[in-house]
């Protein structure tokens, strides 16, 4: 898994340190990185969490380490780099609760899906309101 190696190095982690963080051995991480073996779903999730990325990114389903493939596909054509960073921040800030009780993963996904639609609609409307920038 080339992306695993690339992401680990970008976070300045050794194979040994990453192995410690996900409770495995250095040789296991090496085997994942060389393609000799493949992590199971639980390990893949743990690796993504520690490496502050998504499973979709590690699996090559998206090129953006911050977004899942579904999130990346939902980004409208008008969105620029700042919009995408705003969207990532928006998703990370959401602690979804109802009457002080955390929602289930399914409930949270539904709520965040609605919020995502509202986010992009607001961005689209704001882009229409802004006068075009001129070079002077």
PDB file of C-alpha atoms in Angstrom:
ATOM      1  CA  UNK A   1       0.000   0.000   0.000  1.00  0.00           C
ATOM      2  CA  UNK A   2       1.959   2.910  -1.359  1.00  0.00           C
ATOM      3  CA  UNK A   3      -0.473   5.414   0.130  1.00  0.00           C
ATOM      4  CA  UNK A   4       0.034   3.991   3.600  1.00  0.00           C
ATOM      5  CA  UNK A   5       3.783   4.503   3.291  1.00  0.00           C
ATOM      6  CA  UNK A   6       3.368   7.983   1.804  1.00  0.00           C
ATOM      7  CA  UNK A   7       0.935   9.075   4.510  1.00  0.00           C
ATOM      8  CA  UNK A   8       3.083   7.603   7.304  1.00  0.00           C
ATOM      9  CA  UNK A   9       6.151   9.457   6.026  1.00  0.00           C
ATOM     10  CA  UNK A  10       4.216  12.712   5.603  1.00  0.00           C
ATOM     11  CA  UNK A  11       3.359  12.487   9.304  1.00  0.00           C
ATOM     12  CA  UNK A  12       7.022  11.760  10.108  1.00  0.00           C
ATOM     13  CA  UNK A  13       6.231   8.380  11.665  1.00  0.00           C
ATOM     14  CA  UNK A  14       8.532   5.392  11.535  1.00  0.00           C
ATOM     15  CA  UNK A  15       7.114   1.966  10.815  1.00  0.00           C
ATOM     16  CA  UNK A  16       7.876   1.075  14.411  1.00  0.00           C
ATOM     17  CA  UNK A  17       6.011   4.096  15.818  1.00  0.00           C
ATOM     18  CA  UNK A  18       3.000   3.481  13.577  1.00  0.00           C
ATOM     19  CA  UNK A  19       2.992  -0.168  14.623  1.00  0.00           C
ATOM     20  CA  UNK A  20       2.963   0.880  18.290  1.00  0.00           C
ATOM     21  CA  UNK A  21       0.075   3.274  17.676  1.00  0.00           C
ATOM     22  CA  UNK A  22      -2.076   0.575  16.053  1.00  0.00           C
ATOM     23  CA  UNK A  23      -0.924  -2.196  18.388  1.00  0.00           C
ATOM     24  CA  UNK A  24       0.911  -4.382  15.894  1.00  0.00           C
ATOM     25  CA  UNK A  25       4.487  -5.170  14.845  1.00  0.00           C
ATOM     26  CA  UNK A  26       6.844  -3.197  12.640  1.00  0.00           C
ATOM     27  CA  UNK A  27       7.090  -6.167  10.263  1.00  0.00           C
ATOM     28  CA  UNK A  28       3.309  -6.104   9.810  1.00  0.00           C
ATOM     29  CA  UNK A  29       3.421  -2.443   8.761  1.00  0.00           C
ATOM     30  CA  UNK A  30       6.307  -3.249   6.409  1.00  0.00           C
ATOM     31  CA  UNK A  31       4.306  -6.109   4.899  1.00  0.00           C
ATOM     32  CA  UNK A  32       1.322  -3.788   4.317  1.00  0.00           C
ATOM     33  CA  UNK A  33       3.506  -1.163   2.675  1.00  0.00           C
ATOM     34  CA  UNK A  34       5.206  -3.643   0.340  1.00  0.00           C
ATOM     35  CA  UNK A  35       1.924  -5.357  -0.541  1.00  0.00           C
ATOM     36  CA  UNK A  36       3.062  -8.656   0.935  1.00  0.00           C
ATOM     37  CA  UNK A  37      -0.060  -8.689   3.119  1.00  0.00           C
ATOM     38  CA  UNK A  38      -3.259  -6.674   3.420  1.00  0.00           C
ATOM     39  CA  UNK A  39      -4.744  -5.192   6.588  1.00  0.00           C
ATOM     40  CA  UNK A  40      -8.158  -6.417   7.683  1.00  0.00           C
ATOM     41  CA  UNK A  41     -11.025  -3.930   7.971  1.00  0.00           C
ATOM     42  CA  UNK A  42     -10.440  -3.159  11.641  1.00  0.00           C
ATOM     43  CA  UNK A  43      -6.722  -2.541  11.101  1.00  0.00           C
ATOM     44  CA  UNK A  44      -7.443  -0.429   8.024  1.00  0.00           C
ATOM     45  CA  UNK A  45      -9.779   1.724  10.098  1.00  0.00           C
ATOM     46  CA  UNK A  46      -7.188   2.024  12.880  1.00  0.00           C
ATOM     47  CA  UNK A  47      -4.487   3.003  10.384  1.00  0.00           C
ATOM     48  CA  UNK A  48      -6.730   5.658   8.825  1.00  0.00           C
ATOM     49  CA  UNK A  49      -7.525   7.104  12.260  1.00  0.00           C
ATOM     50  CA  UNK A  50      -3.883   7.278  13.335  1.00  0.00           C
ATOM     51  CA  UNK A  51      -2.798   8.684   9.979  1.00  0.00           C
ATOM     52  CA  UNK A  52      -5.616  11.256  10.066  1.00  0.00           C
ATOM     53  CA  UNK A  53      -7.015  10.157   6.724  1.00  0.00           C
ATOM     54  CA  UNK A  54      -9.808   7.990   5.388  1.00  0.00           C
ATOM     55  CA  UNK A  55      -9.960   4.320   4.532  1.00  0.00           C
ATOM     56  CA  UNK A  56     -11.069   5.401   1.054  1.00  0.00           C
ATOM     57  CA  UNK A  57      -7.799   7.302   0.607  1.00  0.00           C
ATOM     58  CA  UNK A  58      -5.672   4.369   1.770  1.00  0.00           C
ATOM     59  CA  UNK A  59      -7.538   2.064  -0.623  1.00  0.00           C
ATOM     60  CA  UNK A  60      -7.129   4.468  -3.545  1.00  0.00           C
ATOM     61  CA  UNK A  61     -10.836   5.294  -3.875  1.00  0.00           C
ATOM     62  CA  UNK A  62     -10.159   9.011  -3.505  1.00  0.00           C
ATOM     63  CA  UNK A  63      -7.126  11.190  -4.087  1.00  0.00           C
ATOM     64  CA  UNK A  64      -7.990  13.555  -1.257  1.00  0.00           C
ATOM     65  CA  UNK A  65      -6.684  12.196   2.067  1.00  0.00           C
ATOM     66  CA  UNK A  66      -9.288  14.221   3.958  1.00  0.00           C
ATOM     67  CA  UNK A  67     -12.451  13.045   2.192  1.00  0.00           C
ATOM     68  CA  UNK A  68     -14.185   9.761   1.539  1.00  0.00           C
ATOM     69  CA  UNK A  69     -14.975   8.853  -2.056  1.00  0.00           C
ATOM     70  CA  UNK A  70     -18.643   9.739  -1.503  1.00  0.00           C
ATOM     71  CA  UNK A  71     -17.729  13.138  -0.068  1.00  0.00           C
ATOM     72  CA  UNK A  72     -15.314  13.804  -2.919  1.00  0.00           C
ATOM     73  CA  UNK A  73     -17.981  12.935  -5.498  1.00  0.00           C
ATOM     74  CA  UNK A  74     -20.464  15.277  -3.807  1.00  0.00           C
ATOM     75  CA  UNK A  75     -18.194  18.313  -4.248  1.00  0.00           C
ATOM     76  CA  UNK A  76     -19.733  20.587  -6.878  1.00  0.00           C
ATOM     77  CA  UNK A  77     -17.780  21.780  -9.910  1.00  0.00           C
ATOM     78  CA  UNK A  78     -17.649  25.381  -8.680  1.00  0.00           C
ATOM     79  CA  UNK A  79     -15.808  24.442  -5.463  1.00  0.00           C
ATOM     80  CA  UNK A  80     -12.215  25.633  -5.169  1.00  0.00           C
ATOM     81  CA  UNK A  81      -9.476  24.546  -2.750  1.00  0.00           C
ATOM     82  CA  UNK A  82     -10.660  26.907  -0.003  1.00  0.00           C
ATOM     83  CA  UNK A  83     -14.224  25.586  -0.327  1.00  0.00           C
ATOM     84  CA  UNK A  84     -12.996  22.022   0.077  1.00  0.00           C
ATOM     85  CA  UNK A  85     -10.918  22.960   3.140  1.00  0.00           C
ATOM     86  CA  UNK A  86     -13.983  24.724   4.588  1.00  0.00           C
ATOM     87  CA  UNK A  87     -16.059  21.614   3.923  1.00  0.00           C
ATOM     88  CA  UNK A  88     -13.499  19.356   5.625  1.00  0.00           C
ATOM     89  CA  UNK A  89     -13.425  21.677   8.653  1.00  0.00           C
ATOM     90  CA  UNK A  90     -17.217  21.785   8.693  1.00  0.00           C
ATOM     91  CA  UNK A  91     -17.478  17.987   8.774  1.00  0.00           C
ATOM     92  CA  UNK A  92     -14.830  17.648  11.484  1.00  0.00           C
ATOM     93  CA  UNK A  93     -16.565  20.156  13.749  1.00  0.00           C
ATOM     94  CA  UNK A  94     -19.896  18.402  13.804  1.00  0.00           C
ATOM     95  CA  UNK A  95     -20.693  16.669  17.102  1.00  0.00           C
ATOM     96  CA  UNK A  96     -24.168  15.484  16.284  1.00  0.00           C
ATOM     97  CA  UNK A  97     -26.457  15.049  19.290  1.00  0.00           C
ATOM     98  CA  UNK A  98     -30.157  15.274  20.006  1.00  0.00           C
ATOM     99  CA  UNK A  99     -31.290  16.358  23.476  1.00  0.00           C
ATOM    100  CA  UNK A 100     -27.721  15.832  24.681  1.00  0.00           C
ATOM    101  CA  UNK A 101     -27.629  12.215  23.494  1.00  0.00           C
ATOM    102  CA  UNK A 102     -25.180  11.246  20.716  1.00  0.00           C
ATOM    103  CA  UNK A 103     -26.840   9.930  17.577  1.00  0.00           C
ATOM    104  CA  UNK A 104     -26.138   6.478  16.195  1.00  0.00           C
ATOM    105  CA  UNK A 105     -23.755   6.266  13.235  1.00  0.00           C
ATOM    106  CA  UNK A 106     -26.705   5.817  10.869  1.00  0.00           C
ATOM    107  CA  UNK A 107     -28.565   8.818  12.304  1.00  0.00           C
ATOM    108  CA  UNK A 108     -25.402  10.918  12.230  1.00  0.00           C
ATOM    109  CA  UNK A 109     -24.751  10.006   8.582  1.00  0.00           C
ATOM    110  CA  UNK A 110     -28.272  11.094   7.629  1.00  0.00           C
ATOM    111  CA  UNK A 111     -27.985  14.400   9.490  1.00  0.00           C
ATOM    112  CA  UNK A 112     -24.528  15.109   8.045  1.00  0.00           C
ATOM    113  CA  UNK A 113     -25.855  14.290   4.570  1.00  0.00           C
ATOM    114  CA  UNK A 114     -28.518  16.979   4.943  1.00  0.00           C
ATOM    115  CA  UNK A 115     -25.985  19.398   6.387  1.00  0.00           C
ATOM    116  CA  UNK A 116     -23.622  18.697   3.494  1.00  0.00           C
ATOM    117  CA  UNK A 117     -26.354  19.614   1.007  1.00  0.00           C
ATOM    118  CA  UNK A 118     -27.043  22.825   2.912  1.00  0.00           C
ATOM    119  CA  UNK A 119     -23.318  23.651   3.075  1.00  0.00           C
ATOM    120  CA  UNK A 120     -22.837  23.390  -0.684  1.00  0.00           C
ATOM    121  CA  UNK A 121     -26.067  25.281  -1.398  1.00  0.00           C
ATOM    122  CA  UNK A 122     -24.887  28.124   0.873  1.00  0.00           C
ATOM    123  CA  UNK A 123     -21.481  28.161  -0.868  1.00  0.00           C
ATOM    124  CA  UNK A 124     -23.185  28.269  -4.278  1.00  0.00           C
ATOM    125  CA  UNK A 125     -25.405  31.168  -3.200  1.00  0.00           C
ATOM    126  CA  UNK A 126     -22.462  33.090  -1.716  1.00  0.00           C
ATOM    127  CA  UNK A 127     -20.498  32.723  -4.946  1.00  0.00           C
ATOM    128  CA  UNK A 128     -23.413  34.276  -6.847  1.00  0.00           C
ATOM    129  CA  UNK A 129     -23.549  37.254  -4.461  1.00  0.00           C
ATOM    130  CA  UNK A 130     -19.860  38.114  -4.616  1.00  0.00           C
ATOM    131  CA  UNK A 131     -18.875  40.571  -7.327  1.00  0.00           C
ATOM    132  CA  UNK A 132     -16.225  39.193  -9.688  1.00  0.00           C
ATOM    133  CA  UNK A 133     -12.669  40.101  -8.746  1.00  0.00           C
ATOM    134  CA  UNK A 134     -10.910  42.427 -11.138  1.00  0.00           C
ATOM    135  CA  UNK A 135      -7.195  42.829 -11.733  1.00  0.00           C
ATOM    136  CA  UNK A 136      -6.142  46.452 -11.372  1.00  0.00           C
TER     137      UNK A 136
END
